[in-house]
PDB file of C-alpha atoms in Angstrom:
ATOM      1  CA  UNK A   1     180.894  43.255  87.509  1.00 93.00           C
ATOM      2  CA  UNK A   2     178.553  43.487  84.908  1.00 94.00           C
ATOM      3  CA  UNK A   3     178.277  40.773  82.419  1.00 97.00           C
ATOM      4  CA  UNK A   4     176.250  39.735  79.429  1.00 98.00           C
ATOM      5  CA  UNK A   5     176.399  36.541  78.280  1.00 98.00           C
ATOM      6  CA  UNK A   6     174.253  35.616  74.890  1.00 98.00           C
ATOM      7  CA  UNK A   7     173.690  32.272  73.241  1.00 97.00           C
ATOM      8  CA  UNK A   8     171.456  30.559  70.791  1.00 97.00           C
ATOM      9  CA  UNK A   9     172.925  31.120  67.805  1.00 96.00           C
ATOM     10  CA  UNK A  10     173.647  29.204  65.020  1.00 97.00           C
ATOM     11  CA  UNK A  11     172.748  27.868  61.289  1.00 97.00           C
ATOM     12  CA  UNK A  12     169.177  28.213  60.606  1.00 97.00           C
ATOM     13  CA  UNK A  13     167.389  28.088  57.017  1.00 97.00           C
ATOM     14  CA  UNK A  14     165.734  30.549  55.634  1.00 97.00           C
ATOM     15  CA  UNK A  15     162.394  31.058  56.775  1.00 97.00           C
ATOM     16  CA  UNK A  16     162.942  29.256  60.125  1.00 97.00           C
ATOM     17  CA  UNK A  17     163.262  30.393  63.602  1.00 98.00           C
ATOM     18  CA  UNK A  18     165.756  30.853  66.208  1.00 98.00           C
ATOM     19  CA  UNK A  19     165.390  32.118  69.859  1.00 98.00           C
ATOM     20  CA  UNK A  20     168.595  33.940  71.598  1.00 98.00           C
ATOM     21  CA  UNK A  21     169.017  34.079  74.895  1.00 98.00           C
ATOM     22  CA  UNK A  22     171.127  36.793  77.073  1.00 98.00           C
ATOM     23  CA  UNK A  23     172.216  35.638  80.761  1.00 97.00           C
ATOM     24  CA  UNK A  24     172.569  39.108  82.851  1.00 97.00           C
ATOM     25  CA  UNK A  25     174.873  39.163  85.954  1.00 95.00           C
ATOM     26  CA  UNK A  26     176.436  42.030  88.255  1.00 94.00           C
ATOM     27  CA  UNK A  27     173.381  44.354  88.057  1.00 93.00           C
ATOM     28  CA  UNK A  28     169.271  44.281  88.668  1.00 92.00           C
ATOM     29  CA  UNK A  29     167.953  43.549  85.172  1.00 94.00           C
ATOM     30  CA  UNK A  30     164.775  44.840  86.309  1.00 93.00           C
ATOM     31  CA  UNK A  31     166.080  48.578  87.032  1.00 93.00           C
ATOM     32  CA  UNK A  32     166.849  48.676  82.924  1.00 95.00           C
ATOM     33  CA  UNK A  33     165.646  48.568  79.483  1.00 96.00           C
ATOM     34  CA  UNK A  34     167.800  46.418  77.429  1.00 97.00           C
ATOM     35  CA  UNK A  35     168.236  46.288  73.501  1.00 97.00           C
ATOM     36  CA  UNK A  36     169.422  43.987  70.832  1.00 98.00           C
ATOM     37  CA  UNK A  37     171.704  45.381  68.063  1.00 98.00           C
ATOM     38  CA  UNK A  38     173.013  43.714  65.151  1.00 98.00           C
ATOM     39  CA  UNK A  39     175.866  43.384  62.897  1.00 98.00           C
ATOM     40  CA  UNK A  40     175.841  42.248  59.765  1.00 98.00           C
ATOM     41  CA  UNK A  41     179.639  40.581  58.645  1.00 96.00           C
ATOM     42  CA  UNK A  42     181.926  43.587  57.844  1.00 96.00           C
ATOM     43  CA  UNK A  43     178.647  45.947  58.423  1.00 97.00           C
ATOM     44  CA  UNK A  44     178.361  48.848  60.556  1.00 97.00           C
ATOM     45  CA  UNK A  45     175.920  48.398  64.031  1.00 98.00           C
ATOM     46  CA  UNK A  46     172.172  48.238  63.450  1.00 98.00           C
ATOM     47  CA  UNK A  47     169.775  48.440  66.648  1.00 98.00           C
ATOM     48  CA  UNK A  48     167.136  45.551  66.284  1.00 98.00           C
ATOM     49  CA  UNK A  49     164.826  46.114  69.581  1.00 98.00           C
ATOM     50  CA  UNK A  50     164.332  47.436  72.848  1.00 97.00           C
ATOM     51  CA  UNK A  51     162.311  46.320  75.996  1.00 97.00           C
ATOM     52  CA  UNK A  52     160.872  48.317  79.130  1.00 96.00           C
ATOM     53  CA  UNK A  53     162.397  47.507  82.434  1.00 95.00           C
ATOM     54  CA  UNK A  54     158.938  45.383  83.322  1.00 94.00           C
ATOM     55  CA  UNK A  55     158.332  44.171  79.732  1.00 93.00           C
ATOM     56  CA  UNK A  56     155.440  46.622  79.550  1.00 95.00           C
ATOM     57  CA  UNK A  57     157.209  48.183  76.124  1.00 96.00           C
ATOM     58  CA  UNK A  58     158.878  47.299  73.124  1.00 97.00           C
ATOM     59  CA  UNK A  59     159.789  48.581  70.835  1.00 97.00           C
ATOM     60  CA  UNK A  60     161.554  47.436  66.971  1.00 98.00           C
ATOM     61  CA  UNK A  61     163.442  48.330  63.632  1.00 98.00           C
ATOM     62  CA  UNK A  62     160.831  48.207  61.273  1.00 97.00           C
ATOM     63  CA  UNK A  63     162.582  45.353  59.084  1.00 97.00           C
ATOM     64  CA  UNK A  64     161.637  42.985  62.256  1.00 98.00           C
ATOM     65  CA  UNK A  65     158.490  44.241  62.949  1.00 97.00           C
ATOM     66  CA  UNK A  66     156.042  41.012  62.803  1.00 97.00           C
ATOM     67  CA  UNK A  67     158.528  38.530  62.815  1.00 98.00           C
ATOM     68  CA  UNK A  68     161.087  39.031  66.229  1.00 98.00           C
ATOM     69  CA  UNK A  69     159.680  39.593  69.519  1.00 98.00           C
ATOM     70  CA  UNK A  70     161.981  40.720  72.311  1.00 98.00           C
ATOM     71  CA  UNK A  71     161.149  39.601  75.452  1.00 97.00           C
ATOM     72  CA  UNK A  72     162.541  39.604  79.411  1.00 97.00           C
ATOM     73  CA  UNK A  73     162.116  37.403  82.521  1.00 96.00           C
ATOM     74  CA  UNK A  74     163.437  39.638  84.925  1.00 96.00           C
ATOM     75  CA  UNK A  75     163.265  36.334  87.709  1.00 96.00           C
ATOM     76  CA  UNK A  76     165.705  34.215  85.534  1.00 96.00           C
ATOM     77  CA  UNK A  77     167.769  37.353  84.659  1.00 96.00           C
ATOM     78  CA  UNK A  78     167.561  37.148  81.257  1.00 97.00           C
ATOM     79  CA  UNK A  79     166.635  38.820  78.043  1.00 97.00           C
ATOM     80  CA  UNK A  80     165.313  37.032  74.729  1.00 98.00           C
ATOM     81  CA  UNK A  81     164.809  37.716  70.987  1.00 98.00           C
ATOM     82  CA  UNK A  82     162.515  35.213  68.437  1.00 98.00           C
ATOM     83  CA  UNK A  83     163.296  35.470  65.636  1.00 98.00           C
ATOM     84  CA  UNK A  84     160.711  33.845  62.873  1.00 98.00           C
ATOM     85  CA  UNK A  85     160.611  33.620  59.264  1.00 98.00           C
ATOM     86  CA  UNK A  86     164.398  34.513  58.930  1.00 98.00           C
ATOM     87  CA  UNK A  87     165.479  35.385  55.901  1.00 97.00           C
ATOM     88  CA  UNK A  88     169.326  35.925  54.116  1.00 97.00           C
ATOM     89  CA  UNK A  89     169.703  39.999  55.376  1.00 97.00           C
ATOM     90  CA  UNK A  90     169.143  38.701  59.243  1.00 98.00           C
ATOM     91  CA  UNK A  91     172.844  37.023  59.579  1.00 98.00           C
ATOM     92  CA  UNK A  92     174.185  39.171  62.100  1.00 98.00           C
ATOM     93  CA  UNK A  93     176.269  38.689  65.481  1.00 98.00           C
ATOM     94  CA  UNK A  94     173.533  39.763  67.986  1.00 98.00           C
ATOM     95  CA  UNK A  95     174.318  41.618  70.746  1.00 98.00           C
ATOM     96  CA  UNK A  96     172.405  42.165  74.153  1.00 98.00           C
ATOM     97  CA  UNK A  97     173.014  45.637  75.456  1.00 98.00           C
ATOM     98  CA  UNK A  98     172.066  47.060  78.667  1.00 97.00           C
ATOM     99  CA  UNK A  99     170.213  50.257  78.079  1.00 92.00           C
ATOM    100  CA  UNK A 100     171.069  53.477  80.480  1.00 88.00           C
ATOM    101  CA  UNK A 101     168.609  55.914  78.355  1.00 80.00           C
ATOM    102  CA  UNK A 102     171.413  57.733  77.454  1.00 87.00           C
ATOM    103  CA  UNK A 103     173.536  54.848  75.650  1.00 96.00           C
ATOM    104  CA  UNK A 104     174.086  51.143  75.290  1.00 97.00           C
ATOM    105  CA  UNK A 105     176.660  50.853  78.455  1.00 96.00           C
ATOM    106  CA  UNK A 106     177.326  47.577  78.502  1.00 97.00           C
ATOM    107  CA  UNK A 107     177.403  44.474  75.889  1.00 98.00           C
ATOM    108  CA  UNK A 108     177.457  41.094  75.853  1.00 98.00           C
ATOM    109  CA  UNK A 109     180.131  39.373  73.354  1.00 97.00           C
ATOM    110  CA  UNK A 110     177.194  38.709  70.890  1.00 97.00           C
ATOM    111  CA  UNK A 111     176.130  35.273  68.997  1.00 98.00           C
ATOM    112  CA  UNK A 112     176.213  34.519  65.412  1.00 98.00           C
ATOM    113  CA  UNK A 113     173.487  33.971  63.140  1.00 98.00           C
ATOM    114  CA  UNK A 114     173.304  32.506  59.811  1.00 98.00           C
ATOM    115  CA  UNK A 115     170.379  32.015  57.506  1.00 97.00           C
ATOM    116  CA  UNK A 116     171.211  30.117  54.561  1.00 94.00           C
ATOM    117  CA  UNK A 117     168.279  28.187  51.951  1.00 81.00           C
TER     118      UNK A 117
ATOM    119  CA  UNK B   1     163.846  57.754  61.015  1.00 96.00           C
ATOM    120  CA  UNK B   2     166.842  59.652  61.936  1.00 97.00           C
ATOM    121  CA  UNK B   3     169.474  58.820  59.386  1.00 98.00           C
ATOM    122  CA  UNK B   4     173.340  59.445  60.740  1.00 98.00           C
ATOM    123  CA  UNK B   5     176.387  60.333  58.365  1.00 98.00           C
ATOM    124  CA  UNK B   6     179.808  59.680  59.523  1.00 98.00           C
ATOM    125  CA  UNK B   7     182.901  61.181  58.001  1.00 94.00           C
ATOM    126  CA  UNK B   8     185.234  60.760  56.713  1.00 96.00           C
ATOM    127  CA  UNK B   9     184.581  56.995  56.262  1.00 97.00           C
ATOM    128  CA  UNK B  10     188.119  56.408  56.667  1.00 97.00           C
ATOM    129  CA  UNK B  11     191.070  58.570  58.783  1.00 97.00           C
ATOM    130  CA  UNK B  12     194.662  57.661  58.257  1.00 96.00           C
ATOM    131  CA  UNK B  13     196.546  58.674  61.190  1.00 95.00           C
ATOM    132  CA  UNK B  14     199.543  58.303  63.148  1.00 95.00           C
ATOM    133  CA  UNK B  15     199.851  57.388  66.591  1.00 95.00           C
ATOM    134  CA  UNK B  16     200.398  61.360  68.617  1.00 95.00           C
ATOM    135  CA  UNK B  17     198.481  62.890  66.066  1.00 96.00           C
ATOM    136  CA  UNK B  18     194.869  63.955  66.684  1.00 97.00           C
ATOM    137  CA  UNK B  19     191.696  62.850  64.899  1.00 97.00           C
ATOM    138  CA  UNK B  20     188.236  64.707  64.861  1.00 98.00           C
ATOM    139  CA  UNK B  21     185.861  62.227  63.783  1.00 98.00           C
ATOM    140  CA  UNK B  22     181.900  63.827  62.741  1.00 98.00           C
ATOM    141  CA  UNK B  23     178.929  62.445  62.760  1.00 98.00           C
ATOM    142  CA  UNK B  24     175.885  64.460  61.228  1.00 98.00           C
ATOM    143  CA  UNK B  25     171.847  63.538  61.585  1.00 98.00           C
ATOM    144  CA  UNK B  26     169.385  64.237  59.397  1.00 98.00           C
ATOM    145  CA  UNK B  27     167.177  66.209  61.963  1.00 97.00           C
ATOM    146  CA  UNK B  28     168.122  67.593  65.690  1.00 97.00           C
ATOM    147  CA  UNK B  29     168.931  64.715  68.401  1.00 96.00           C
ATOM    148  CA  UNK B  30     169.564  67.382  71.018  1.00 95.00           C
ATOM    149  CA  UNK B  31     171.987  66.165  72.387  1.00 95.00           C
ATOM    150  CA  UNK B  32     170.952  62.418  72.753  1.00 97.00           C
ATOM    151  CA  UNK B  33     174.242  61.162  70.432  1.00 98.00           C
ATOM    152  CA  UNK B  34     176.077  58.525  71.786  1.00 98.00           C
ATOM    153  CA  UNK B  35     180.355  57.531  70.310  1.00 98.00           C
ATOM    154  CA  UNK B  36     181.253  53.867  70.785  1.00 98.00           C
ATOM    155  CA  UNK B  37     184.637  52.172  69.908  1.00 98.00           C
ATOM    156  CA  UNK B  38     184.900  48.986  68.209  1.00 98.00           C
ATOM    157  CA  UNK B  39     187.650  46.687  67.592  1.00 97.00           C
ATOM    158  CA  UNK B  40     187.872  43.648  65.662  1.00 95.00           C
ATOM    159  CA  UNK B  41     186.412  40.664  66.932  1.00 95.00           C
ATOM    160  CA  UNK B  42     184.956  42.180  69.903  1.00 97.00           C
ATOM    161  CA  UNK B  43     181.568  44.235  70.832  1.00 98.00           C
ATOM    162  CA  UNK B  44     181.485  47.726  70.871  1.00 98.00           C
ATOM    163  CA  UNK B  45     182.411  49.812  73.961  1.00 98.00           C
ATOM    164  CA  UNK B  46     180.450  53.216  74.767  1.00 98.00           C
ATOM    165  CA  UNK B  47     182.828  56.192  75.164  1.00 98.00           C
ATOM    166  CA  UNK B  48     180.829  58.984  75.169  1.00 98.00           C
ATOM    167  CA  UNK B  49     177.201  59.418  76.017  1.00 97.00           C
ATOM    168  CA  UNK B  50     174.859  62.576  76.076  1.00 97.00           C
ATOM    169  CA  UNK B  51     176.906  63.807  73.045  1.00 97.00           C
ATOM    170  CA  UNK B  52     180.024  65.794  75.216  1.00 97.00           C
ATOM    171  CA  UNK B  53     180.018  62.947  79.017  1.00 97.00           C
ATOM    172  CA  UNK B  54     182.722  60.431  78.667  1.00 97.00           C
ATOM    173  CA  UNK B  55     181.409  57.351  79.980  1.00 96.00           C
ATOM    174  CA  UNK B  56     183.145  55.085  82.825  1.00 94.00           C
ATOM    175  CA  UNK B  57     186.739  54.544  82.867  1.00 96.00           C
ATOM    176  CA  UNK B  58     187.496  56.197  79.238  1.00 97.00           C
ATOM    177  CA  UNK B  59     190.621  58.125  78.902  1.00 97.00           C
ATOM    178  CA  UNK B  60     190.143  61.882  78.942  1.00 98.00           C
ATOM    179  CA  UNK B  61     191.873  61.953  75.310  1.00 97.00           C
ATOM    180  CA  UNK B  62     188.996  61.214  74.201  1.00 98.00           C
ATOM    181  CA  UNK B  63     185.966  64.216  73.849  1.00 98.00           C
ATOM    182  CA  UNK B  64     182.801  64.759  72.881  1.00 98.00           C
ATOM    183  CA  UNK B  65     180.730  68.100  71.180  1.00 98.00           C
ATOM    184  CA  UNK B  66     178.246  69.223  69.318  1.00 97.00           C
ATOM    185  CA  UNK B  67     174.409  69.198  69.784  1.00 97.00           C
ATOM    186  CA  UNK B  68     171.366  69.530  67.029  1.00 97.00           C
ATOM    187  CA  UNK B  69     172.733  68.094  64.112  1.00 98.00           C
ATOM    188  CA  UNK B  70     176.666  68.243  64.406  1.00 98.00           C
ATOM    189  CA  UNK B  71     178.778  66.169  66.966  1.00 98.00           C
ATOM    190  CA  UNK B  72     182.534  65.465  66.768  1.00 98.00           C
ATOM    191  CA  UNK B  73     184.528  62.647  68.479  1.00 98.00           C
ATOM    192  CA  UNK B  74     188.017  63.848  69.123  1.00 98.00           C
ATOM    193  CA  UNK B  75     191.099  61.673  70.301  1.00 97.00           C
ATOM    194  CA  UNK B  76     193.641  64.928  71.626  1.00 97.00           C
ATOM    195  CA  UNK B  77     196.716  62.636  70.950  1.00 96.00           C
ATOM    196  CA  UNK B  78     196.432  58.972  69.529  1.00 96.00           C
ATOM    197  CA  UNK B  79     197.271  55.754  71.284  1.00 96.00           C
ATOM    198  CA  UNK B  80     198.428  52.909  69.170  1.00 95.00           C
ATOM    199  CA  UNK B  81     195.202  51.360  70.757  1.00 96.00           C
ATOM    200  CA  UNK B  82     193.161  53.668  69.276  1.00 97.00           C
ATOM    201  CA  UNK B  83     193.091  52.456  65.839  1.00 93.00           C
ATOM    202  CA  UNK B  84     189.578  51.052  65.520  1.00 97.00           C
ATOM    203  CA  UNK B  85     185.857  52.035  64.391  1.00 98.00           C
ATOM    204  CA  UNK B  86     183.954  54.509  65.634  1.00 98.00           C
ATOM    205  CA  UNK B  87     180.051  54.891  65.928  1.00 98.00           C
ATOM    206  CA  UNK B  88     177.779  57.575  66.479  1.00 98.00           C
ATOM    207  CA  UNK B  89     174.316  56.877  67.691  1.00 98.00           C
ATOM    208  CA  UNK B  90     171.241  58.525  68.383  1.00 97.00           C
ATOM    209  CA  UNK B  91     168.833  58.572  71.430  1.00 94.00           C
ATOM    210  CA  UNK B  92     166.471  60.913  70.619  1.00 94.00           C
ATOM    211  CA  UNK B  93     163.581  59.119  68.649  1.00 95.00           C
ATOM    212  CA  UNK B  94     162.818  55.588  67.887  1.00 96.00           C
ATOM    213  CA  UNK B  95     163.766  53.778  65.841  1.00 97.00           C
ATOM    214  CA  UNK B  96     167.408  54.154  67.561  1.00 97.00           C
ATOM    215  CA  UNK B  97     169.565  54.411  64.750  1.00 98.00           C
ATOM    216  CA  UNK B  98     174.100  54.620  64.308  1.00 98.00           C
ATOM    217  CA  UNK B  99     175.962  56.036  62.148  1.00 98.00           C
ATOM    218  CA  UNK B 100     178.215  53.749  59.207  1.00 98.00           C
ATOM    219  CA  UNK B 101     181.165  54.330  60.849  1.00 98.00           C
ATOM    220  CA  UNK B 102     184.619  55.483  60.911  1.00 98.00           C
ATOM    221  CA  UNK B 103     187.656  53.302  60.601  1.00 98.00           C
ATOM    222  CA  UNK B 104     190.671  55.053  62.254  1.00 97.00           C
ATOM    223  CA  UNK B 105     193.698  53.526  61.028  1.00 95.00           C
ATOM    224  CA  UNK B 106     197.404  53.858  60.750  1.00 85.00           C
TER     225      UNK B 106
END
């Protein structure tokens, strides 16, 4: 069974940093891309970034561009996102989603983060 | 970027009654338009991928069309489990972008 599993989350000021973690299980992480999408409280779904099956490519919304970094370690099974200089419009639940190329088939049960000054 | 328009916004239904949900993008996906299902409190699950192939284990009430700039989500006969949010979302160019949504309620 595939499963997703993300932590890290939490309370962070604004301008700090947080790094998220997804723990992938029931597949071969390596075989996919994965993403992270976003959702803002009461907000519709925003896609944040996307990573290569190697780590070769990534790619990001530009509001994150320069501050988050998506990353992989396909030996540990997991997937990552820092996140630097947060700011108020970044509290989201974060989901990890594994990436078929045609659609995000499967999603973790995201983690919450809050920046607050 | 590829902007998405959902409508209507909101569709007041009744459970056996059937709702055609659309989902419009500024310029041609092909057919690279995903529909996901959301319920409160818990992440979104992919219905239909490749605008019109329902994805693993999704009942066949639910069906997918369209291809360009025009898709529609349609649930034949509604379940009482139904009732949720709906997504659109497109594959075709980066940066990957959804639609705002469509609440399906009673």
């Amino acid at each position: 069974e595939v499963q997703l599993v993300e932590s890290g989350g939490g309370l962070v000021q604004t301008g700090g940093s947080l790094r998220l973690s997804c723990a992938a299980s029931g597949f071969t992480l390596a075989d996919h891309w994965m993403g992270w999408v976003r959702q803002a409280p009461g907000k519709g779904l925003e896609w944040v970034a996307d990573v290569k099956s190697d780590g070769s490519e990534t790619k990001y919304v530009d509001s994150v561009k320069g501050r988050f970094t998506i990353s992989r370690d396909n030996a540990k099974n997991s997937l990552y996102l820092q996140m630097n200089i947060l700011r108020a419009d970044d509290t989201a639940v974060y989901y990890c989603a594994r990436d078929q190329g045609r659609a995000y088939e499967s999603w973790g049960q995201g983690t919450l983060v809050t920046v607050s000054s | 970027e590829i902007v998405l328009t959902q409508s209507p916004a909101t569709l007041s239904l009744s459970p056996g009654e059937r709702a055609t949900l659309s989902c419009r993008a500024s310029r041609s996906v092909s057919n690279y338009l995903a529909w996901y299902q959301q319920k409160p409190g818990q992440a979104p699950r992919l219905l239909i991928y490749t605008a019109s192939n329902r994805a693993t284990g999704v009942p066949a009430r639910f069906s997918g069309s369209g291809s360009g700039t025009d898709f529609t989500l349609t649930i034949s006969t509604l379940e009482p489990e139904d009732f949720a949010v709906y997504y659109c979302h497109q594959r075709n160019d980066w940066p990957l972008t959804f639609g705002g949504g469509t609440k399906v309620e009673i």
